[in-house]
Amino acid sequence: MAASSGDVVAVVVAVVVAVMMAVAVAAGEVSDDGGDQPSPPCARRPVVFAFGDSNTDTGGIAAGMGYYFPLPEGRAFFRRATGRLCDGRLVIDHLCESLNMSYLSPYLEPLGTDFTNGANFAISGAATVPRNAAFSLHVQVQQFIHFKQRSLELASRGEAVPVNADGFRNALYLIDIGQNDLSAAFSSGGLPYDDVVRQRFPAILSEIKDAIQSLYYSGAKNLWIHGTGPLGCLPQKLAVPRADDGDLDSSGCLKTLNAGAYEFNSQLASICDQLSSQLRGAMIVFTDILAIKYDLIANHSSYGFEEPLMACCGHGGPPYNYDFNVSCLGAGYRVCEDGSKFVSWDGVHYTDAANAVVAGKILSADYSRPKLPFSYFCSA
């Protein structure tokens, strides 16, 4: 018998709460005997600056390009259009909740913004190359530098600013990008796997390295870097016609694409280690998002999910409900009744429920090196 919607939500919530409580106990923020009340995760106001693509974009593409993503986008939590490509919250939203801070306002949004807890420079569709393309990672970092310089200029004149010099100095700088780069690298040109790794990866990784260094030399000392996810488990990739299922692994994901993502993350982690030893005073944390998301897909039922590889919102029905000609919100699309049973929202992005599990695993610190709590930057 299929689990009810209430049962699925309860399992997801229980998993996330258990992970967050374990982190709190380990950090001494709450007693494991139940006798103490949890203390605030931060000793000072948390400030976060985020960079990346649609996995982190909280409305930047809507503000920057005038795009409108109506319901069912946002239906599971916000119940309105927010510019997020999700039925609710993204991973960054859940992480912000863990710090008891407001959701990050998009840098490009002119109305109703609140930058007191930082700003979100991530834009849907963003990549690292070409570096001067609109909303690339390099451009996002340049936008941040402008934001900081302008803030400090106004502060020097005695004007009120949402983030002061101390706020910038103690802030967390989060980068989550590369999925679009890898998707393009493995989808165009017909290059063999080894050639993609050898010819395409260096430029992508070089841009992320340059972004970390640019932020550091602009005063950043706390950097949180996410690896890319399991590209071969996206319904969008699985829906591409194939001659046979020889490239599928035991979880139904494409082995070649996931091997590429694993290699990319391995090289990115090495870059983070290298920069950690070179940039004096910097704390650079690398988080293995591929391991987190693959575990969620491979063991989906233990997290309360029924459909790990089929999009909730799309067209075409099983096994992937993804049609390259009819995307979510496209003419004739169909949306599932209960997104909490699905890992994938639209074939590319995760559901609110899946993002909650991913965030919980990030907060556990088990997938990060060094193993620091997400709140380390604001708890000292």
Short mmCIF file of C-alpha atoms in Angstrom, two decimals:
data_model
loop_
_atom_site.label_atom_id
_atom_site.label_comp_id
_atom_site.label_asym_id
_atom_site.label_seq_id
_atom_site.Cartn_x
_atom_site.Cartn_y
_atom_site.Cartn_z
CA MET A 1 0.00 0.00 0.00
CA ALA A 2 1.35 3.44 -0.93
CA ALA A 3 2.18 5.78 1.92
CA SER A 4 -0.19 8.71 2.48
CA SER A 5 0.92 12.30 1.91
CA GLY A 6 0.96 12.88 5.64
CA ASP A 7 3.15 9.82 6.24
CA VAL A 8 5.69 10.91 3.61
CA VAL A 9 5.94 14.44 4.98
CA ALA A 10 6.33 13.10 8.50
CA VAL A 11 9.23 10.87 7.46
CA VAL A 12 11.00 13.73 5.66
CA VAL A 13 10.56 16.07 8.61
CA ALA A 14 11.73 13.42 11.05
CA VAL A 15 14.90 12.76 9.06
CA VAL A 16 15.81 16.45 8.83
CA VAL A 17 15.02 17.16 12.47
CA ALA A 18 17.08 14.17 13.58
CA VAL A 19 20.09 15.32 11.59
CA MET A 20 19.82 18.90 12.83
CA MET A 21 19.43 17.77 16.44
CA ALA A 22 22.49 15.55 16.15
CA VAL A 23 24.52 18.51 14.93
CA ALA A 24 23.20 20.66 17.78
CA VAL A 25 24.12 18.05 20.39
CA ALA A 26 27.62 17.66 18.93
CA ALA A 27 28.11 21.42 18.97
CA GLY A 28 26.87 21.71 22.54
CA GLU A 29 23.93 23.87 21.52
CA VAL A 30 21.38 21.53 23.07
CA SER A 31 21.63 18.87 25.76
CA ASP A 32 21.10 15.28 24.68
CA ASP A 33 19.17 14.61 27.90
CA GLY A 34 16.42 17.03 26.92
CA GLY A 35 17.03 19.29 29.88
CA ASP A 36 18.26 22.37 28.00
CA GLN A 37 16.58 24.54 25.43
CA PRO A 38 18.37 25.02 22.07
CA SER A 39 20.45 28.17 21.92
CA PRO A 40 20.50 30.41 18.83
CA PRO A 41 22.84 28.94 16.16
CA CYS A 42 24.66 32.26 15.78
CA ALA A 43 26.31 34.51 18.35
CA ARG A 44 26.17 37.40 15.89
CA ARG A 45 23.93 38.32 12.98
CA PRO A 46 24.61 35.85 10.17
CA VAL A 47 25.46 37.26 6.75
CA VAL A 48 25.57 35.00 3.69
CA PHE A 49 26.46 35.82 0.10
CA ALA A 50 25.49 33.14 -2.41
CA PHE A 51 26.71 32.54 -5.96
CA GLY A 52 25.57 29.94 -8.45
CA ASP A 53 22.80 28.75 -10.76
CA SER A 54 19.14 27.72 -10.50
CA ASN A 55 19.89 25.37 -7.61
CA THR A 56 20.45 28.52 -5.52
CA ASP A 57 18.55 31.27 -7.41
CA THR A 58 15.82 32.72 -5.16
CA GLY A 59 14.43 35.03 -7.84
CA GLY A 60 17.38 36.59 -9.65
CA ILE A 61 16.44 35.41 -13.14
CA ALA A 62 12.88 36.65 -12.64
CA ALA A 63 14.16 40.09 -11.63
CA GLY A 64 16.97 40.25 -14.17
CA MET A 65 15.10 38.93 -17.21
CA GLY A 66 11.49 39.59 -16.27
CA TYR A 67 10.60 35.90 -16.32
CA TYR A 68 7.51 34.80 -14.44
CA PHE A 69 7.13 31.32 -12.96
CA PRO A 70 3.53 30.96 -11.75
CA LEU A 71 2.01 28.18 -9.69
CA PRO A 72 2.57 25.27 -9.40
CA GLU A 73 6.09 26.69 -8.88
CA GLY A 74 6.21 27.47 -5.16
CA ARG A 75 3.00 25.62 -4.33
CA ALA A 76 4.39 23.45 -1.53
CA PHE A 77 5.57 26.27 0.72
CA PHE A 78 5.31 29.85 -0.53
CA ARG A 79 2.05 29.19 -2.39
CA ARG A 80 2.92 31.94 -4.84
CA ALA A 81 5.44 32.74 -7.55
CA THR A 82 8.87 33.57 -6.09
CA GLY A 83 11.18 33.11 -9.06
CA ARG A 84 12.46 29.78 -7.72
CA LEU A 85 12.45 26.75 -10.00
CA CYS A 86 10.97 24.48 -7.35
CA ASP A 87 7.65 23.70 -5.73
CA GLY A 88 8.94 25.37 -2.57
CA ARG A 89 12.25 26.06 -0.88
CA LEU A 90 15.72 25.52 -2.28
CA VAL A 91 18.63 24.09 -0.28
CA ILE A 92 19.86 27.63 0.44
CA ASP A 93 16.45 28.49 1.93
CA HIS A 94 16.59 25.54 4.32
CA LEU A 95 20.14 26.46 5.29
CA CYS A 96 19.04 30.03 6.04
CA GLU A 97 16.24 28.69 8.21
CA SER A 98 18.82 26.72 10.21
CA LEU A 99 20.50 30.04 11.08
CA ASN A 100 17.19 31.70 12.05
CA MET A 101 17.78 34.32 9.35
CA SER A 102 15.65 35.68 6.54
CA TYR A 103 15.74 34.13 3.08
CA LEU A 104 18.33 35.74 0.82
CA SER A 105 17.01 38.48 -1.44
CA PRO A 106 18.15 38.36 -5.07
CA TYR A 107 20.76 41.04 -5.79
CA LEU A 108 18.89 42.12 -8.94
CA GLU A 109 15.47 42.50 -7.28
CA PRO A 110 14.70 46.25 -7.02
CA LEU A 111 11.66 46.05 -4.71
CA GLY A 112 11.06 44.54 -1.30
CA THR A 113 14.64 43.44 -0.78
CA ASP A 114 16.30 42.90 2.59
CA PHE A 115 20.08 42.65 2.43
CA THR A 116 20.70 42.71 6.19
CA ASN A 117 21.54 38.99 6.10
CA GLY A 118 23.42 39.15 2.81
CA ALA A 119 22.47 38.86 -0.84
CA ASN A 120 21.96 36.18 -3.48
CA PHE A 121 23.85 36.64 -6.75
CA ALA A 122 22.92 33.20 -8.14
CA ILE A 123 21.06 33.20 -11.45
CA SER A 124 19.22 30.35 -13.17
CA GLY A 125 21.11 29.15 -16.22
CA ALA A 126 24.42 30.55 -14.96
CA ALA A 127 27.67 28.77 -15.77
CA THR A 128 31.36 29.46 -15.32
CA VAL A 129 32.21 29.77 -19.03
CA PRO A 130 32.26 31.94 -21.04
CA ARG A 131 33.47 34.06 -18.12
CA ASN A 132 32.08 37.36 -19.43
CA ALA A 133 28.66 36.02 -20.42
CA ALA A 134 25.68 37.55 -18.66
CA PHE A 135 25.36 36.26 -15.08
CA SER A 136 28.39 33.94 -15.27
CA LEU A 137 30.16 33.18 -12.01
CA HIS A 138 32.79 35.82 -12.82
CA VAL A 139 30.08 38.42 -13.41
CA GLN A 140 28.33 37.47 -10.15
CA VAL A 141 31.57 38.00 -8.24
CA GLN A 142 32.04 41.38 -9.94
CA GLN A 143 28.49 42.31 -8.91
CA PHE A 144 29.34 41.41 -5.32
CA ILE A 145 32.51 43.53 -5.40
CA HIS A 146 30.42 46.47 -6.62
CA PHE A 147 27.86 45.81 -3.88
CA LYS A 148 30.56 45.79 -1.20
CA GLN A 149 32.40 48.85 -2.49
CA ARG A 150 29.18 50.83 -2.75
CA SER A 151 28.11 49.74 0.75
CA LEU A 152 31.41 50.80 2.32
CA GLU A 153 31.38 54.08 0.39
CA LEU A 154 27.92 54.94 1.73
CA ALA A 155 28.92 53.86 5.24
CA SER A 156 31.95 56.16 5.13
CA ARG A 157 29.56 59.05 4.55
CA GLY A 158 27.55 58.11 7.62
CA GLU A 159 24.67 56.55 5.70
CA ALA A 160 22.92 53.42 6.89
CA VAL A 161 23.82 50.25 5.01
CA PRO A 162 22.46 46.70 5.42
CA VAL A 163 25.93 45.15 5.79
CA ASN A 164 28.88 46.97 7.33
CA ALA A 165 32.60 46.21 7.17
CA ASP A 166 32.42 43.67 9.99
CA GLY A 167 29.47 42.00 8.29
CA PHE A 168 31.42 41.53 5.07
CA ARG A 169 34.50 40.34 6.97
CA ASN A 170 32.65 37.69 8.97
CA ALA A 171 30.17 36.61 6.28
CA LEU A 172 29.91 33.18 4.67
CA TYR A 173 30.47 33.05 0.91
CA LEU A 174 28.71 30.07 -0.66
CA ILE A 175 29.36 28.89 -4.23
CA ASP A 176 27.23 26.19 -5.90
CA ILE A 177 27.85 26.05 -9.64
CA GLY A 178 29.01 23.67 -12.37
CA GLN A 179 25.90 21.65 -13.23
CA ASN A 180 25.16 23.68 -16.35
CA ASP A 181 28.81 23.58 -17.41
CA LEU A 182 28.98 19.80 -17.10
CA SER A 183 25.62 19.34 -18.77
CA ALA A 184 26.79 21.35 -21.77
CA ALA A 185 30.20 19.67 -21.86
CA PHE A 186 28.75 16.17 -22.03
CA SER A 187 25.86 17.08 -24.34
CA SER A 188 27.54 19.00 -27.17
CA GLY A 189 30.25 18.23 -29.66
CA GLY A 190 30.14 14.47 -29.27
CA LEU A 191 33.45 14.44 -27.39
CA PRO A 192 34.46 11.14 -25.77
CA TYR A 193 34.39 11.07 -21.98
CA ASP A 194 38.15 11.37 -21.56
CA ASP A 195 38.29 14.35 -23.92
CA VAL A 196 35.55 16.15 -22.00
CA VAL A 197 37.47 15.69 -18.74
CA ARG A 198 40.75 16.72 -20.30
CA GLN A 199 39.56 19.56 -22.54
CA ARG A 200 36.52 21.06 -20.80
CA PHE A 201 37.06 20.57 -17.06
CA PRO A 202 40.18 22.75 -16.66
CA ALA A 203 38.48 25.98 -17.80
CA ILE A 204 35.42 25.36 -15.59
CA LEU A 205 37.50 24.58 -12.52
CA SER A 206 39.81 27.52 -13.22
CA GLU A 207 36.84 29.91 -13.06
CA ILE A 208 35.69 28.53 -9.71
CA LYS A 209 39.24 28.80 -8.38
CA ASP A 210 39.46 32.37 -9.65
CA ALA A 211 36.13 33.21 -7.98
CA ILE A 212 37.35 31.88 -4.63
CA GLN A 213 40.58 33.86 -4.92
CA SER A 214 38.77 37.04 -6.00
CA LEU A 215 36.41 36.82 -3.04
CA TYR A 216 39.32 36.15 -0.69
CA TYR A 217 41.28 39.15 -1.93
CA SER A 218 38.09 41.19 -1.53
CA GLY A 219 38.05 40.31 2.16
CA ALA A 220 36.22 36.95 2.32
CA LYS A 221 37.64 34.47 4.79
CA ASN A 222 34.77 31.95 5.14
CA LEU A 223 34.03 30.09 1.91
CA TRP A 224 31.61 27.18 1.53
CA ILE A 225 31.93 25.34 -1.80
CA HIS A 226 29.39 22.80 -3.05
CA GLY A 227 30.36 20.07 -5.46
CA THR A 228 27.98 19.28 -8.30
CA GLY A 229 25.21 16.69 -8.00
CA PRO A 230 24.69 13.33 -9.73
CA LEU A 231 24.08 14.54 -13.28
CA GLY A 232 23.27 11.01 -14.43
CA CYS A 233 20.28 10.78 -12.08
CA LEU A 234 18.40 13.74 -13.55
CA PRO A 235 15.23 12.77 -15.45
CA GLN A 236 16.31 15.28 -18.10
CA LYS A 237 19.40 13.18 -18.86
CA LEU A 238 17.70 9.83 -18.43
CA ALA A 239 15.02 10.82 -20.96
CA VAL A 240 17.58 11.14 -23.75
CA PRO A 241 17.02 8.17 -26.13
CA ARG A 242 19.63 5.42 -25.71
CA ALA A 243 20.33 2.20 -27.55
CA ASP A 244 20.15 0.08 -24.41
CA ASP A 245 20.37 0.26 -20.63
CA GLY A 246 24.00 -0.83 -20.40
CA ASP A 247 25.06 2.53 -18.93
CA LEU A 248 22.51 2.39 -16.10
CA ASP A 249 23.66 1.54 -12.60
CA SER A 250 21.74 -0.30 -9.89
CA SER A 251 19.83 2.88 -9.00
CA GLY A 252 18.82 3.52 -12.59
CA CYS A 253 21.24 6.42 -13.11
CA LEU A 254 23.65 6.94 -16.01
CA LYS A 255 27.09 5.73 -14.93
CA THR A 256 29.11 7.80 -17.41
CA LEU A 257 27.58 11.14 -16.43
CA ASN A 258 27.89 10.39 -12.73
CA ALA A 259 31.51 9.36 -13.22
CA GLY A 260 32.08 12.76 -14.84
CA ALA A 261 30.44 14.54 -11.91
CA TYR A 262 32.52 12.50 -9.47
CA GLU A 263 35.75 13.38 -11.29
CA PHE A 264 34.77 17.05 -11.40
CA ASN A 265 34.11 17.07 -7.66
CA SER A 266 37.37 15.28 -6.94
CA GLN A 267 39.31 17.96 -8.79
CA LEU A 268 37.28 20.76 -7.20
CA ALA A 269 37.92 19.33 -3.73
CA SER A 270 41.65 19.26 -4.49
CA ILE A 271 41.52 22.91 -5.53
CA CYS A 272 39.80 23.77 -2.24
CA ASP A 273 42.51 21.91 -0.31
CA GLN A 274 45.22 23.69 -2.28
CA LEU A 275 43.72 27.13 -1.70
CA SER A 276 43.16 26.38 1.99
CA SER A 277 46.90 25.99 2.42
CA GLN A 278 47.75 29.00 0.24
CA LEU A 279 45.27 31.64 1.38
CA ARG A 280 46.28 32.71 4.85
CA GLY A 281 43.42 32.96 7.32
CA ALA A 282 40.86 31.46 4.92
CA MET A 283 38.51 28.66 5.89
CA ILE A 284 37.37 26.82 2.76
CA VAL A 285 34.83 24.04 3.27
CA PHE A 286 34.05 21.62 0.43
CA THR A 287 30.72 19.75 0.61
CA ASP A 288 30.13 16.59 -1.44
CA ILE A 289 26.67 17.25 -2.86
CA LEU A 290 26.95 14.27 -5.22
CA ALA A 291 27.27 11.83 -2.30
CA ILE A 292 24.35 13.49 -0.52
CA LYS A 293 21.99 13.44 -3.48
CA TYR A 294 22.98 10.00 -4.73
CA ASP A 295 22.30 8.53 -1.29
CA LEU A 296 18.89 10.19 -1.36
CA ILE A 297 18.10 8.63 -4.74
CA ALA A 298 19.57 5.19 -4.04
CA ASN A 299 17.82 4.94 -0.66
CA HIS A 300 14.78 7.07 -1.47
CA SER A 301 12.25 4.87 0.29
CA SER A 302 14.05 5.22 3.62
CA TYR A 303 13.55 8.99 3.32
CA GLY A 304 9.86 8.64 2.48
CA PHE A 305 10.02 9.09 -1.30
CA GLU A 306 8.34 6.90 -3.90
CA GLU A 307 9.69 8.35 -7.16
CA PRO A 308 13.45 9.02 -7.27
CA LEU A 309 13.85 9.42 -11.03
CA MET A 310 10.53 10.74 -12.33
CA ALA A 311 9.69 14.43 -12.51
CA CYS A 312 6.64 15.63 -10.60
CA CYS A 313 6.02 18.43 -13.10
CA GLY A 314 6.50 17.62 -16.76
CA HIS A 315 5.05 15.61 -19.62
CA GLY A 316 5.15 12.05 -20.91
CA GLY A 317 4.41 9.98 -17.84
CA PRO A 318 6.59 7.12 -16.55
CA PRO A 319 9.39 6.33 -16.35
CA TYR A 320 10.74 9.92 -16.26
CA ASN A 321 7.83 12.25 -17.08
CA TYR A 322 10.23 14.47 -19.00
CA ASP A 323 9.67 15.75 -22.53
CA PHE A 324 12.21 18.03 -24.19
CA ASN A 325 9.37 19.73 -26.07
CA VAL A 326 6.99 20.13 -23.11
CA SER A 327 8.73 21.25 -19.93
CA CYS A 328 7.11 22.07 -16.61
CA LEU A 329 4.79 25.07 -17.24
CA GLY A 330 4.91 24.32 -20.97
CA ALA A 331 1.73 23.80 -22.99
CA GLY A 332 0.20 20.48 -22.00
CA TYR A 333 2.35 19.84 -18.93
CA ARG A 334 1.06 17.71 -16.06
CA VAL A 335 1.92 18.00 -12.39
CA CYS A 336 1.76 15.30 -9.73
CA GLU A 337 -0.68 15.55 -6.85
CA ASP A 338 1.88 15.27 -4.06
CA GLY A 339 5.41 16.53 -4.70
CA SER A 340 6.63 15.20 -1.35
CA LYS A 341 6.68 11.71 -2.90
CA PHE A 342 9.08 12.87 -5.64
CA VAL A 343 12.78 13.71 -5.50
CA SER A 344 12.70 15.61 -8.80
CA TRP A 345 10.40 18.57 -9.29
CA ASP A 346 10.79 19.27 -13.02
CA GLY A 347 13.45 16.86 -14.26
CA VAL A 348 16.34 19.18 -13.39
CA HIS A 349 15.58 20.66 -9.96
CA TYR A 350 14.63 18.96 -6.71
CA THR A 351 11.39 19.27 -4.77
CA ASP A 352 11.05 21.18 -1.51
CA ALA A 353 10.90 17.85 0.35
CA ALA A 354 14.08 16.57 -1.32
CA ASN A 355 15.88 19.86 -0.73
CA ALA A 356 15.01 19.59 2.97
CA VAL A 357 16.80 16.23 3.16
CA VAL A 358 19.81 17.56 1.24
CA ALA A 359 20.06 20.56 3.57
CA GLY A 360 19.80 18.30 6.61
CA LYS A 361 22.74 16.26 5.39
CA ILE A 362 24.77 19.42 4.76
CA LEU A 363 24.00 20.52 8.32
CA SER A 364 25.23 17.17 9.63
CA ALA A 365 28.77 18.11 8.44
CA ASP A 366 29.32 14.43 7.56
CA TYR A 367 29.77 15.29 3.89
CA SER A 368 32.02 18.33 4.35
CA ARG A 369 35.74 18.71 4.77
CA PRO A 370 36.76 19.99 7.15
CA LYS A 371 33.76 18.77 9.15
CA LEU A 372 32.51 22.12 10.40
CA PRO A 373 28.91 22.99 11.33
CA PHE A 374 27.27 25.28 8.80
CA SER A 375 26.95 27.95 11.50
CA TYR A 376 30.67 28.03 12.32
CA PHE A 377 31.15 31.43 10.69
CA CYS A 378 28.67 33.21 12.96
CA SER A 379 29.00 31.26 16.20
CA ALA A 380 32.40 32.51 17.36
#
